[in-house]
């Protein structure tokens, strides 16, 4: 059974940093693109960033470029999202999702999400 | 990248059909057959319902179907059931290793 478990969310002050983790099980983690998707309270889904199987391709949504860094450790079956210079508008539930062998593939599995609140 | 445009709401009575549109541009929906649809119940993670415009993952009822014409994709839910009441989001590959979601549609079963 595929499982994705996010952790690391919490309350952080504007300008602060947070690192999210997503630990996967039930599939060959090193073969798949992984994605972070966020959802602000009461709002829609927003794609944040993906990472390819070996970590060499890491594009970002314009709104987080230069502030967020995605990475992965295939030995630990874990994908990370380092978030710096956080703003109030980054407040959201952050989901990790499993893609496929190509970036065009859909997000077939999702974690339960972790809430990040940016507030003073 | 701008979000794909969906109607905020749609509704239908049990047993009826409802169709949700997802309008993008020639750079995303119109250029790729990589349109997906996700269902999200309150407080839950999204669930993949349709991928590559009109393909259903195993376990998704055949009441759910997808199509595309030009820059607009559509999701049709036939034979509406109470459990279909949820938010629905489209997404599309947008080239350049980018993905874009739709604005979301709340489906109400009357």
JSON list of C-alpha atoms in Angstrom, two decimals:
[
{"chain": "A", "resi": 1, "resn": "UNK", "atom": "CA", "xyz": [0.00, 0.00, 0.00]},
{"chain": "A", "resi": 2, "resn": "UNK", "atom": "CA", "xyz": [1.34, 3.39, -1.02]},
{"chain": "A", "resi": 3, "resn": "UNK", "atom": "CA", "xyz": [1.67, 5.81, 1.89]},
{"chain": "A", "resi": 4, "resn": "UNK", "atom": "CA", "xyz": [2.93, 9.36, 2.03]},
{"chain": "A", "resi": 5, "resn": "UNK", "atom": "CA", "xyz": [3.35, 10.98, 5.43]},
{"chain": "A", "resi": 6, "resn": "UNK", "atom": "CA", "xyz": [4.16, 14.68, 5.71]},
{"chain": "A", "resi": 7, "resn": "UNK", "atom": "CA", "xyz": [5.65, 16.28, 8.80]},
{"chain": "A", "resi": 8, "resn": "UNK", "atom": "CA", "xyz": [7.33, 19.47, 9.90]},
{"chain": "A", "resi": 9, "resn": "UNK", "atom": "CA", "xyz": [4.48, 21.94, 9.72]},
{"chain": "A", "resi": 10, "resn": "UNK", "atom": "CA", "xyz": [3.73, 24.44, 12.43]},
{"chain": "A", "resi": 11, "resn": "UNK", "atom": "CA", "xyz": [3.60, 28.10, 13.38]},
{"chain": "A", "resi": 12, "resn": "UNK", "atom": "CA", "xyz": [6.44, 30.33, 12.19]},
{"chain": "A", "resi": 13, "resn": "UNK", "atom": "CA", "xyz": [6.95, 34.08, 12.18]},
{"chain": "A", "resi": 14, "resn": "UNK", "atom": "CA", "xyz": [7.13, 36.06, 8.94]},
{"chain": "A", "resi": 15, "resn": "UNK", "atom": "CA", "xyz": [10.65, 35.90, 7.57]},
{"chain": "A", "resi": 16, "resn": "UNK", "atom": "CA", "xyz": [11.28, 32.59, 9.30]},
{"chain": "A", "resi": 17, "resn": "UNK", "atom": "CA", "xyz": [12.14, 29.16, 7.96]},
{"chain": "A", "resi": 18, "resn": "UNK", "atom": "CA", "xyz": [10.65, 25.69, 8.12]},
{"chain": "A", "resi": 19, "resn": "UNK", "atom": "CA", "xyz": [11.54, 22.33, 6.60]},
{"chain": "A", "resi": 20, "resn": "UNK", "atom": "CA", "xyz": [8.82, 19.92, 5.60]},
{"chain": "A", "resi": 21, "resn": "UNK", "atom": "CA", "xyz": [9.41, 16.22, 5.12]},
{"chain": "A", "resi": 22, "resn": "UNK", "atom": "CA", "xyz": [7.40, 13.58, 3.28]},
{"chain": "A", "resi": 23, "resn": "UNK", "atom": "CA", "xyz": [8.29, 9.96, 3.92]},
{"chain": "A", "resi": 24, "resn": "UNK", "atom": "CA", "xyz": [7.07, 7.41, 1.40]},
{"chain": "A", "resi": 25, "resn": "UNK", "atom": "CA", "xyz": [6.44, 3.69, 1.55]},
{"chain": "A", "resi": 26, "resn": "UNK", "atom": "CA", "xyz": [4.83, 0.98, -0.55]},
{"chain": "A", "resi": 27, "resn": "UNK", "atom": "CA", "xyz": [6.57, 1.74, -3.83]},
{"chain": "A", "resi": 28, "resn": "UNK", "atom": "CA", "xyz": [10.03, 2.17, -5.34]},
{"chain": "A", "resi": 29, "resn": "UNK", "atom": "CA", "xyz": [10.53, 5.78, -4.25]},
{"chain": "A", "resi": 30, "resn": "UNK", "atom": "CA", "xyz": [13.63, 6.38, -6.38]},
{"chain": "A", "resi": 31, "resn": "UNK", "atom": "CA", "xyz": [11.69, 5.79, -9.60]},
{"chain": "A", "resi": 32, "resn": "UNK", "atom": "CA", "xyz": [9.12, 8.55, -9.29]},
{"chain": "A", "resi": 33, "resn": "UNK", "atom": "CA", "xyz": [8.75, 12.29, -9.56]},
{"chain": "A", "resi": 34, "resn": "UNK", "atom": "CA", "xyz": [7.52, 13.76, -6.28]},
{"chain": "A", "resi": 35, "resn": "UNK", "atom": "CA", "xyz": [5.58, 17.02, -5.94]},
{"chain": "A", "resi": 36, "resn": "UNK", "atom": "CA", "xyz": [4.62, 19.53, -3.27]},
{"chain": "A", "resi": 37, "resn": "UNK", "atom": "CA", "xyz": [1.16, 21.10, -3.62]},
{"chain": "A", "resi": 38, "resn": "UNK", "atom": "CA", "xyz": [-0.33, 23.60, -1.18]},
{"chain": "A", "resi": 39, "resn": "UNK", "atom": "CA", "xyz": [-3.80, 24.81, -0.31]},
{"chain": "A", "resi": 40, "resn": "UNK", "atom": "CA", "xyz": [-4.39, 28.05, 1.57]},
{"chain": "A", "resi": 41, "resn": "UNK", "atom": "CA", "xyz": [-7.33, 28.01, 4.00]},
{"chain": "A", "resi": 42, "resn": "UNK", "atom": "CA", "xyz": [-10.57, 27.99, 2.03]},
{"chain": "A", "resi": 43, "resn": "UNK", "atom": "CA", "xyz": [-8.70, 28.30, -1.27]},
{"chain": "A", "resi": 44, "resn": "UNK", "atom": "CA", "xyz": [-7.77, 26.09, -4.20]},
{"chain": "A", "resi": 45, "resn": "UNK", "atom": "CA", "xyz": [-4.80, 23.87, -4.91]},
{"chain": "A", "resi": 46, "resn": "UNK", "atom": "CA", "xyz": [-1.52, 25.41, -5.99]},
{"chain": "A", "resi": 47, "resn": "UNK", "atom": "CA", "xyz": [1.38, 23.43, -7.41]},
{"chain": "A", "resi": 48, "resn": "UNK", "atom": "CA", "xyz": [4.59, 24.41, -5.61]},
{"chain": "A", "resi": 49, "resn": "UNK", "atom": "CA", "xyz": [7.48, 22.31, -6.86]},
{"chain": "A", "resi": 50, "resn": "UNK", "atom": "CA", "xyz": [8.39, 18.87, -8.20]},
{"chain": "A", "resi": 51, "resn": "UNK", "atom": "CA", "xyz": [11.60, 16.89, -8.12]},
{"chain": "A", "resi": 52, "resn": "UNK", "atom": "CA", "xyz": [12.62, 14.19, -10.54]},
{"chain": "A", "resi": 53, "resn": "UNK", "atom": "CA", "xyz": [13.76, 10.73, -9.56]},
{"chain": "A", "resi": 54, "resn": "UNK", "atom": "CA", "xyz": [17.43, 11.53, -9.00]},
{"chain": "A", "resi": 55, "resn": "UNK", "atom": "CA", "xyz": [16.93, 15.08, -7.74]},
{"chain": "A", "resi": 56, "resn": "UNK", "atom": "CA", "xyz": [18.57, 16.77, -10.70]},
{"chain": "A", "resi": 57, "resn": "UNK", "atom": "CA", "xyz": [15.46, 18.65, -11.93]},
{"chain": "A", "resi": 58, "resn": "UNK", "atom": "CA", "xyz": [13.74, 20.99, -9.47]},
{"chain": "A", "resi": 59, "resn": "UNK", "atom": "CA", "xyz": [11.48, 23.65, -11.00]},
{"chain": "A", "resi": 60, "resn": "UNK", "atom": "CA", "xyz": [9.38, 25.97, -8.85]},
{"chain": "A", "resi": 61, "resn": "UNK", "atom": "CA", "xyz": [6.21, 28.01, -9.04]},
{"chain": "A", "resi": 62, "resn": "UNK", "atom": "CA", "xyz": [7.04, 31.68, -9.55]},
{"chain": "A", "resi": 63, "resn": "UNK", "atom": "CA", "xyz": [5.61, 32.63, -6.15]},
{"chain": "A", "resi": 64, "resn": "UNK", "atom": "CA", "xyz": [8.14, 30.50, -4.23]},
{"chain": "A", "resi": 65, "resn": "UNK", "atom": "CA", "xyz": [11.16, 30.62, -6.54]},
{"chain": "A", "resi": 66, "resn": "UNK", "atom": "CA", "xyz": [14.28, 31.74, -4.69]},
{"chain": "A", "resi": 67, "resn": "UNK", "atom": "CA", "xyz": [12.71, 31.09, -1.28]},
{"chain": "A", "resi": 68, "resn": "UNK", "atom": "CA", "xyz": [11.82, 27.38, -1.34]},
{"chain": "A", "resi": 69, "resn": "UNK", "atom": "CA", "xyz": [14.14, 24.45, -2.09]},
{"chain": "A", "resi": 70, "resn": "UNK", "atom": "CA", "xyz": [12.99, 20.93, -2.81]},
{"chain": "A", "resi": 71, "resn": "UNK", "atom": "CA", "xyz": [15.30, 17.96, -2.31]},
{"chain": "A", "resi": 72, "resn": "UNK", "atom": "CA", "xyz": [15.11, 14.22, -1.80]},
{"chain": "A", "resi": 73, "resn": "UNK", "atom": "CA", "xyz": [17.00, 11.41, -0.12]},
{"chain": "A", "resi": 74, "resn": "UNK", "atom": "CA", "xyz": [16.25, 8.20, -1.98]},
{"chain": "A", "resi": 75, "resn": "UNK", "atom": "CA", "xyz": [18.01, 6.13, 0.69]},
{"chain": "A", "resi": 76, "resn": "UNK", "atom": "CA", "xyz": [15.49, 7.44, 3.24]},
{"chain": "A", "resi": 77, "resn": "UNK", "atom": "CA", "xyz": [12.48, 7.46, 0.87]},
{"chain": "A", "resi": 78, "resn": "UNK", "atom": "CA", "xyz": [11.95, 11.09, 1.81]},
{"chain": "A", "resi": 79, "resn": "UNK", "atom": "CA", "xyz": [11.34, 14.34, -0.05]},
{"chain": "A", "resi": 80, "resn": "UNK", "atom": "CA", "xyz": [11.90, 17.68, 1.65]},
{"chain": "A", "resi": 81, "resn": "UNK", "atom": "CA", "xyz": [10.74, 21.25, 1.18]},
{"chain": "A", "resi": 82, "resn": "UNK", "atom": "CA", "xyz": [12.97, 23.87, 2.76]},
{"chain": "A", "resi": 83, "resn": "UNK", "atom": "CA", "xyz": [10.99, 27.08, 3.08]},
{"chain": "A", "resi": 84, "resn": "UNK", "atom": "CA", "xyz": [12.82, 30.34, 3.81]},
{"chain": "A", "resi": 85, "resn": "UNK", "atom": "CA", "xyz": [11.72, 33.97, 4.00]},
{"chain": "A", "resi": 86, "resn": "UNK", "atom": "CA", "xyz": [8.21, 32.83, 4.78]},
{"chain": "A", "resi": 87, "resn": "UNK", "atom": "CA", "xyz": [5.31, 35.22, 4.22]},
{"chain": "A", "resi": 88, "resn": "UNK", "atom": "CA", "xyz": [1.74, 35.29, 5.50]},
{"chain": "A", "resi": 89, "resn": "UNK", "atom": "CA", "xyz": [0.56, 34.20, 2.06]},
{"chain": "A", "resi": 90, "resn": "UNK", "atom": "CA", "xyz": [2.53, 30.96, 2.42]},
{"chain": "A", "resi": 91, "resn": "UNK", "atom": "CA", "xyz": [0.06, 29.86, 5.10]},
{"chain": "A", "resi": 92, "resn": "UNK", "atom": "CA", "xyz": [-1.46, 26.65, 3.78]},
{"chain": "A", "resi": 93, "resn": "UNK", "atom": "CA", "xyz": [-1.78, 22.91, 4.08]},
{"chain": "A", "resi": 94, "resn": "UNK", "atom": "CA", "xyz": [1.17, 21.44, 2.24]},
{"chain": "A", "resi": 95, "resn": "UNK", "atom": "CA", "xyz": [0.63, 18.10, 0.52]},
{"chain": "A", "resi": 96, "resn": "UNK", "atom": "CA", "xyz": [3.21, 15.86, -1.02]},
{"chain": "A", "resi": 97, "resn": "UNK", "atom": "CA", "xyz": [2.05, 13.82, -3.97]},
{"chain": "A", "resi": 98, "resn": "UNK", "atom": "CA", "xyz": [3.56, 11.04, -6.02]},
{"chain": "A", "resi": 99, "resn": "UNK", "atom": "CA", "xyz": [3.84, 11.66, -9.70]},
{"chain": "A", "resi": 100, "resn": "UNK", "atom": "CA", "xyz": [4.96, 9.16, -12.28]},
{"chain": "A", "resi": 101, "resn": "UNK", "atom": "CA", "xyz": [8.03, 8.46, -14.32]},
{"chain": "A", "resi": 102, "resn": "UNK", "atom": "CA", "xyz": [7.52, 11.73, -16.17]},
{"chain": "A", "resi": 103, "resn": "UNK", "atom": "CA", "xyz": [6.57, 15.17, -14.92]},
{"chain": "A", "resi": 104, "resn": "UNK", "atom": "CA", "xyz": [3.44, 15.08, -17.09]},
{"chain": "A", "resi": 105, "resn": "UNK", "atom": "CA", "xyz": [2.07, 12.12, -15.16]},
{"chain": "A", "resi": 106, "resn": "UNK", "atom": "CA", "xyz": [-0.80, 12.79, -12.73]},
{"chain": "A", "resi": 107, "resn": "UNK", "atom": "CA", "xyz": [-0.62, 12.90, -8.94]},
{"chain": "A", "resi": 108, "resn": "UNK", "atom": "CA", "xyz": [-1.92, 9.44, -8.18]},
{"chain": "A", "resi": 109, "resn": "UNK", "atom": "CA", "xyz": [-1.21, 9.37, -4.44]},
{"chain": "A", "resi": 110, "resn": "UNK", "atom": "CA", "xyz": [-1.33, 12.14, -1.87]},
{"chain": "A", "resi": 111, "resn": "UNK", "atom": "CA", "xyz": [-0.32, 12.51, 1.76]},
{"chain": "A", "resi": 112, "resn": "UNK", "atom": "CA", "xyz": [-2.67, 13.82, 4.42]},
{"chain": "A", "resi": 113, "resn": "UNK", "atom": "CA", "xyz": [-1.01, 17.23, 4.43]},
{"chain": "A", "resi": 114, "resn": "UNK", "atom": "CA", "xyz": [0.79, 19.31, 7.03]},
{"chain": "A", "resi": 115, "resn": "UNK", "atom": "CA", "xyz": [-0.35, 22.79, 8.06]},
{"chain": "A", "resi": 116, "resn": "UNK", "atom": "CA", "xyz": [2.06, 25.71, 7.89]},
{"chain": "A", "resi": 117, "resn": "UNK", "atom": "CA", "xyz": [0.94, 28.93, 9.56]},
{"chain": "A", "resi": 118, "resn": "UNK", "atom": "CA", "xyz": [2.98, 32.09, 9.04]},
{"chain": "A", "resi": 119, "resn": "UNK", "atom": "CA", "xyz": [1.99, 34.67, 11.61]},
{"chain": "A", "resi": 120, "resn": "UNK", "atom": "CA", "xyz": [3.46, 36.94, 14.25]},
{"chain": "B", "resi": 1, "resn": "UNK", "atom": "CA", "xyz": [1.63, 30.84, -14.55]},
{"chain": "B", "resi": 2, "resn": "UNK", "atom": "CA", "xyz": [-2.11, 31.63, -14.27]},
{"chain": "B", "resi": 3, "resn": "UNK", "atom": "CA", "xyz": [-4.59, 29.18, -12.82]},
{"chain": "B", "resi": 4, "resn": "UNK", "atom": "CA", "xyz": [-6.96, 27.40, -15.18]},
{"chain": "B", "resi": 5, "resn": "UNK", "atom": "CA", "xyz": [-10.49, 28.82, -15.03]},
{"chain": "B", "resi": 6, "resn": "UNK", "atom": "CA", "xyz": [-13.32, 26.74, -13.59]},
{"chain": "B", "resi": 7, "resn": "UNK", "atom": "CA", "xyz": [-16.85, 27.80, -12.60]},
{"chain": "B", "resi": 8, "resn": "UNK", "atom": "CA", "xyz": [-17.07, 28.33, -8.83]},
{"chain": "B", "resi": 9, "resn": "UNK", "atom": "CA", "xyz": [-20.05, 26.05, -8.46]},
{"chain": "B", "resi": 10, "resn": "UNK", "atom": "CA", "xyz": [-22.20, 23.45, -10.18]},
{"chain": "B", "resi": 11, "resn": "UNK", "atom": "CA", "xyz": [-25.16, 21.42, -9.01]},
{"chain": "B", "resi": 12, "resn": "UNK", "atom": "CA", "xyz": [-27.56, 18.69, -9.95]},
{"chain": "B", "resi": 13, "resn": "UNK", "atom": "CA", "xyz": [-30.16, 16.39, -8.46]},
{"chain": "B", "resi": 14, "resn": "UNK", "atom": "CA", "xyz": [-29.42, 12.75, -7.69]},
{"chain": "B", "resi": 15, "resn": "UNK", "atom": "CA", "xyz": [-29.33, 10.73, -10.89]},
{"chain": "B", "resi": 16, "resn": "UNK", "atom": "CA", "xyz": [-28.72, 13.77, -13.09]},
{"chain": "B", "resi": 17, "resn": "UNK", "atom": "CA", "xyz": [-25.49, 14.76, -14.81]},
{"chain": "B", "resi": 18, "resn": "UNK", "atom": "CA", "xyz": [-23.24, 17.72, -14.16]},
{"chain": "B", "resi": 19, "resn": "UNK", "atom": "CA", "xyz": [-20.42, 18.98, -16.36]},
{"chain": "B", "resi": 20, "resn": "UNK", "atom": "CA", "xyz": [-17.55, 21.15, -15.15]},
{"chain": "B", "resi": 21, "resn": "UNK", "atom": "CA", "xyz": [-15.39, 23.14, -17.54]},
{"chain": "B", "resi": 22, "resn": "UNK", "atom": "CA", "xyz": [-11.70, 23.93, -17.21]},
{"chain": "B", "resi": 23, "resn": "UNK", "atom": "CA", "xyz": [-10.42, 26.66, -19.51]},
{"chain": "B", "resi": 24, "resn": "UNK", "atom": "CA", "xyz": [-6.76, 27.24, -20.11]},
{"chain": "B", "resi": 25, "resn": "UNK", "atom": "CA", "xyz": [-4.66, 28.47, -23.00]},
{"chain": "B", "resi": 26, "resn": "UNK", "atom": "CA", "xyz": [-2.79, 27.14, -26.00]},
{"chain": "B", "resi": 27, "resn": "UNK", "atom": "CA", "xyz": [0.24, 26.83, -23.71]},
{"chain": "B", "resi": 28, "resn": "UNK", "atom": "CA", "xyz": [-1.33, 24.32, -21.37]},
{"chain": "B", "resi": 29, "resn": "UNK", "atom": "CA", "xyz": [-4.71, 22.62, -21.88]},
{"chain": "B", "resi": 30, "resn": "UNK", "atom": "CA", "xyz": [-4.72, 23.31, -25.61]},
{"chain": "B", "resi": 31, "resn": "UNK", "atom": "CA", "xyz": [-1.21, 22.01, -26.18]},
{"chain": "B", "resi": 32, "resn": "UNK", "atom": "CA", "xyz": [-1.07, 18.84, -24.11]},
{"chain": "B", "resi": 33, "resn": "UNK", "atom": "CA", "xyz": [-3.31, 15.84, -23.44]},
{"chain": "B", "resi": 34, "resn": "UNK", "atom": "CA", "xyz": [-2.13, 15.83, -19.84]},
{"chain": "B", "resi": 35, "resn": "UNK", "atom": "CA", "xyz": [-5.26, 17.09, -18.15]},
{"chain": "B", "resi": 36, "resn": "UNK", "atom": "CA", "xyz": [-6.21, 15.53, -14.83]},
{"chain": "B", "resi": 37, "resn": "UNK", "atom": "CA", "xyz": [-9.18, 15.94, -12.51]},
{"chain": "B", "resi": 38, "resn": "UNK", "atom": "CA", "xyz": [-9.14, 15.64, -8.72]},
{"chain": "B", "resi": 39, "resn": "UNK", "atom": "CA", "xyz": [-11.98, 15.27, -6.23]},
{"chain": "B", "resi": 40, "resn": "UNK", "atom": "CA", "xyz": [-11.57, 16.70, -2.74]},
{"chain": "B", "resi": 41, "resn": "UNK", "atom": "CA", "xyz": [-13.94, 16.22, 0.15]},
{"chain": "B", "resi": 42, "resn": "UNK", "atom": "CA", "xyz": [-13.76, 18.69, 3.07]},
{"chain": "B", "resi": 43, "resn": "UNK", "atom": "CA", "xyz": [-10.70, 18.14, 5.23]},
{"chain": "B", "resi": 44, "resn": "UNK", "atom": "CA", "xyz": [-9.38, 15.40, 2.98]},
{"chain": "B", "resi": 45, "resn": "UNK", "atom": "CA", "xyz": [-6.56, 15.08, 0.50]},
{"chain": "B", "resi": 46, "resn": "UNK", "atom": "CA", "xyz": [-7.42, 15.29, -3.21]},
{"chain": "B", "resi": 47, "resn": "UNK", "atom": "CA", "xyz": [-8.14, 12.07, -5.11]},
{"chain": "B", "resi": 48, "resn": "UNK", "atom": "CA", "xyz": [-7.27, 11.48, -8.75]},
{"chain": "B", "resi": 49, "resn": "UNK", "atom": "CA", "xyz": [-10.42, 10.87, -10.81]},
{"chain": "B", "resi": 50, "resn": "UNK", "atom": "CA", "xyz": [-9.33, 11.38, -14.44]},
{"chain": "B", "resi": 51, "resn": "UNK", "atom": "CA", "xyz": [-5.92, 11.61, -16.11]},
{"chain": "B", "resi": 52, "resn": "UNK", "atom": "CA", "xyz": [-4.70, 12.21, -19.66]},
{"chain": "B", "resi": 53, "resn": "UNK", "atom": "CA", "xyz": [-8.01, 13.92, -20.47]},
{"chain": "B", "resi": 54, "resn": "UNK", "atom": "CA", "xyz": [-10.27, 10.87, -20.35]},
{"chain": "B", "resi": 55, "resn": "UNK", "atom": "CA", "xyz": [-8.62, 7.94, -18.56]},
{"chain": "B", "resi": 56, "resn": "UNK", "atom": "CA", "xyz": [-9.92, 6.62, -15.23]},
{"chain": "B", "resi": 57, "resn": "UNK", "atom": "CA", "xyz": [-7.68, 5.12, -12.56]},
{"chain": "B", "resi": 58, "resn": "UNK", "atom": "CA", "xyz": [-8.79, 1.74, -11.32]},
{"chain": "B", "resi": 59, "resn": "UNK", "atom": "CA", "xyz": [-11.55, 2.03, -8.76]},
{"chain": "B", "resi": 60, "resn": "UNK", "atom": "CA", "xyz": [-13.03, 5.25, -10.11]},
{"chain": "B", "resi": 61, "resn": "UNK", "atom": "CA", "xyz": [-16.65, 4.70, -11.22]},
{"chain": "B", "resi": 62, "resn": "UNK", "atom": "CA", "xyz": [-17.37, 5.00, -14.93]},
{"chain": "B", "resi": 63, "resn": "UNK", "atom": "CA", "xyz": [-19.89, 7.70, -14.02]},
{"chain": "B", "resi": 64, "resn": "UNK", "atom": "CA", "xyz": [-16.89, 10.02, -14.22]},
{"chain": "B", "resi": 65, "resn": "UNK", "atom": "CA", "xyz": [-15.71, 10.95, -17.70]},
{"chain": "B", "resi": 66, "resn": "UNK", "atom": "CA", "xyz": [-13.44, 13.56, -19.23]},
{"chain": "B", "resi": 67, "resn": "UNK", "atom": "CA", "xyz": [-13.06, 15.28, -22.56]},
{"chain": "B", "resi": 68, "resn": "UNK", "atom": "CA", "xyz": [-11.24, 18.17, -24.20]},
{"chain": "B", "resi": 69, "resn": "UNK", "atom": "CA", "xyz": [-11.88, 20.58, -27.02]},
{"chain": "B", "resi": 70, "resn": "UNK", "atom": "CA", "xyz": [-9.32, 23.23, -27.84]},
{"chain": "B", "resi": 71, "resn": "UNK", "atom": "CA", "xyz": [-8.27, 25.08, -24.73]},
{"chain": "B", "resi": 72, "resn": "UNK", "atom": "CA", "xyz": [-11.14, 23.73, -22.60]},
{"chain": "B", "resi": 73, "resn": "UNK", "atom": "CA", "xyz": [-11.35, 20.42, -20.79]},
{"chain": "B", "resi": 74, "resn": "UNK", "atom": "CA", "xyz": [-14.49, 19.07, -19.16]},
{"chain": "B", "resi": 75, "resn": "UNK", "atom": "CA", "xyz": [-15.42, 16.62, -16.44]},
{"chain": "B", "resi": 76, "resn": "UNK", "atom": "CA", "xyz": [-18.86, 15.03, -16.53]},
{"chain": "B", "resi": 77, "resn": "UNK", "atom": "CA", "xyz": [-20.37, 13.22, -13.59]},
{"chain": "B", "resi": 78, "resn": "UNK", "atom": "CA", "xyz": [-23.35, 11.13, -14.66]},
{"chain": "B", "resi": 79, "resn": "UNK", "atom": "CA", "xyz": [-25.91, 9.59, -12.35]},
{"chain": "B", "resi": 80, "resn": "UNK", "atom": "CA", "xyz": [-25.04, 11.99, -9.54]},
{"chain": "B", "resi": 81, "resn": "UNK", "atom": "CA", "xyz": [-24.84, 10.47, -6.08]},
{"chain": "B", "resi": 82, "resn": "UNK", "atom": "CA", "xyz": [-24.69, 12.12, -2.69]},
{"chain": "B", "resi": 83, "resn": "UNK", "atom": "CA", "xyz": [-21.05, 11.13, -2.25]},
{"chain": "B", "resi": 84, "resn": "UNK", "atom": "CA", "xyz": [-20.11, 13.07, -5.40]},
{"chain": "B", "resi": 85, "resn": "UNK", "atom": "CA", "xyz": [-20.66, 16.32, -3.51]},
{"chain": "B", "resi": 86, "resn": "UNK", "atom": "CA", "xyz": [-17.14, 17.71, -3.26]},
{"chain": "B", "resi": 87, "resn": "UNK", "atom": "CA", "xyz": [-14.71, 20.20, -4.73]},
{"chain": "B", "resi": 88, "resn": "UNK", "atom": "CA", "xyz": [-13.23, 19.32, -8.11]},
{"chain": "B", "resi": 89, "resn": "UNK", "atom": "CA", "xyz": [-9.97, 20.62, -9.53]},
{"chain": "B", "resi": 90, "resn": "UNK", "atom": "CA", "xyz": [-8.49, 20.24, -12.99]},
{"chain": "B", "resi": 91, "resn": "UNK", "atom": "CA", "xyz": [-4.79, 20.38, -13.69]},
{"chain": "B", "resi": 92, "resn": "UNK", "atom": "CA", "xyz": [-2.69, 20.50, -16.82]},
{"chain": "B", "resi": 93, "resn": "UNK", "atom": "CA", "xyz": [0.93, 20.16, -17.77]},
{"chain": "B", "resi": 94, "resn": "UNK", "atom": "CA", "xyz": [2.02, 23.61, -18.94]},
{"chain": "B", "resi": 95, "resn": "UNK", "atom": "CA", "xyz": [5.38, 22.90, -20.52]},
{"chain": "B", "resi": 96, "resn": "UNK", "atom": "CA", "xyz": [8.77, 23.83, -19.14]},
{"chain": "B", "resi": 97, "resn": "UNK", "atom": "CA", "xyz": [8.42, 21.36, -16.30]},
{"chain": "B", "resi": 98, "resn": "UNK", "atom": "CA", "xyz": [5.46, 23.29, -14.91]},
{"chain": "B", "resi": 99, "resn": "UNK", "atom": "CA", "xyz": [2.00, 22.16, -13.81]},
{"chain": "B", "resi": 100, "resn": "UNK", "atom": "CA", "xyz": [-1.03, 24.37, -13.24]},
{"chain": "B", "resi": 101, "resn": "UNK", "atom": "CA", "xyz": [-4.25, 23.71, -11.33]},
{"chain": "B", "resi": 102, "resn": "UNK", "atom": "CA", "xyz": [-7.72, 25.04, -11.95]},
{"chain": "B", "resi": 103, "resn": "UNK", "atom": "CA", "xyz": [-9.53, 27.41, -9.62]},
{"chain": "B", "resi": 104, "resn": "UNK", "atom": "CA", "xyz": [-11.82, 24.67, -8.36]},
{"chain": "B", "resi": 105, "resn": "UNK", "atom": "CA", "xyz": [-15.54, 23.92, -8.60]},
{"chain": "B", "resi": 106, "resn": "UNK", "atom": "CA", "xyz": [-17.83, 23.06, -5.73]},
{"chain": "B", "resi": 107, "resn": "UNK", "atom": "CA", "xyz": [-20.36, 20.45, -6.82]},
{"chain": "B", "resi": 108, "resn": "UNK", "atom": "CA", "xyz": [-23.58, 20.31, -4.83]},
{"chain": "B", "resi": 109, "resn": "UNK", "atom": "CA", "xyz": [-26.02, 17.43, -5.01]},
{"chain": "B", "resi": 110, "resn": "UNK", "atom": "CA", "xyz": [-29.44, 18.96, -4.51]}
]
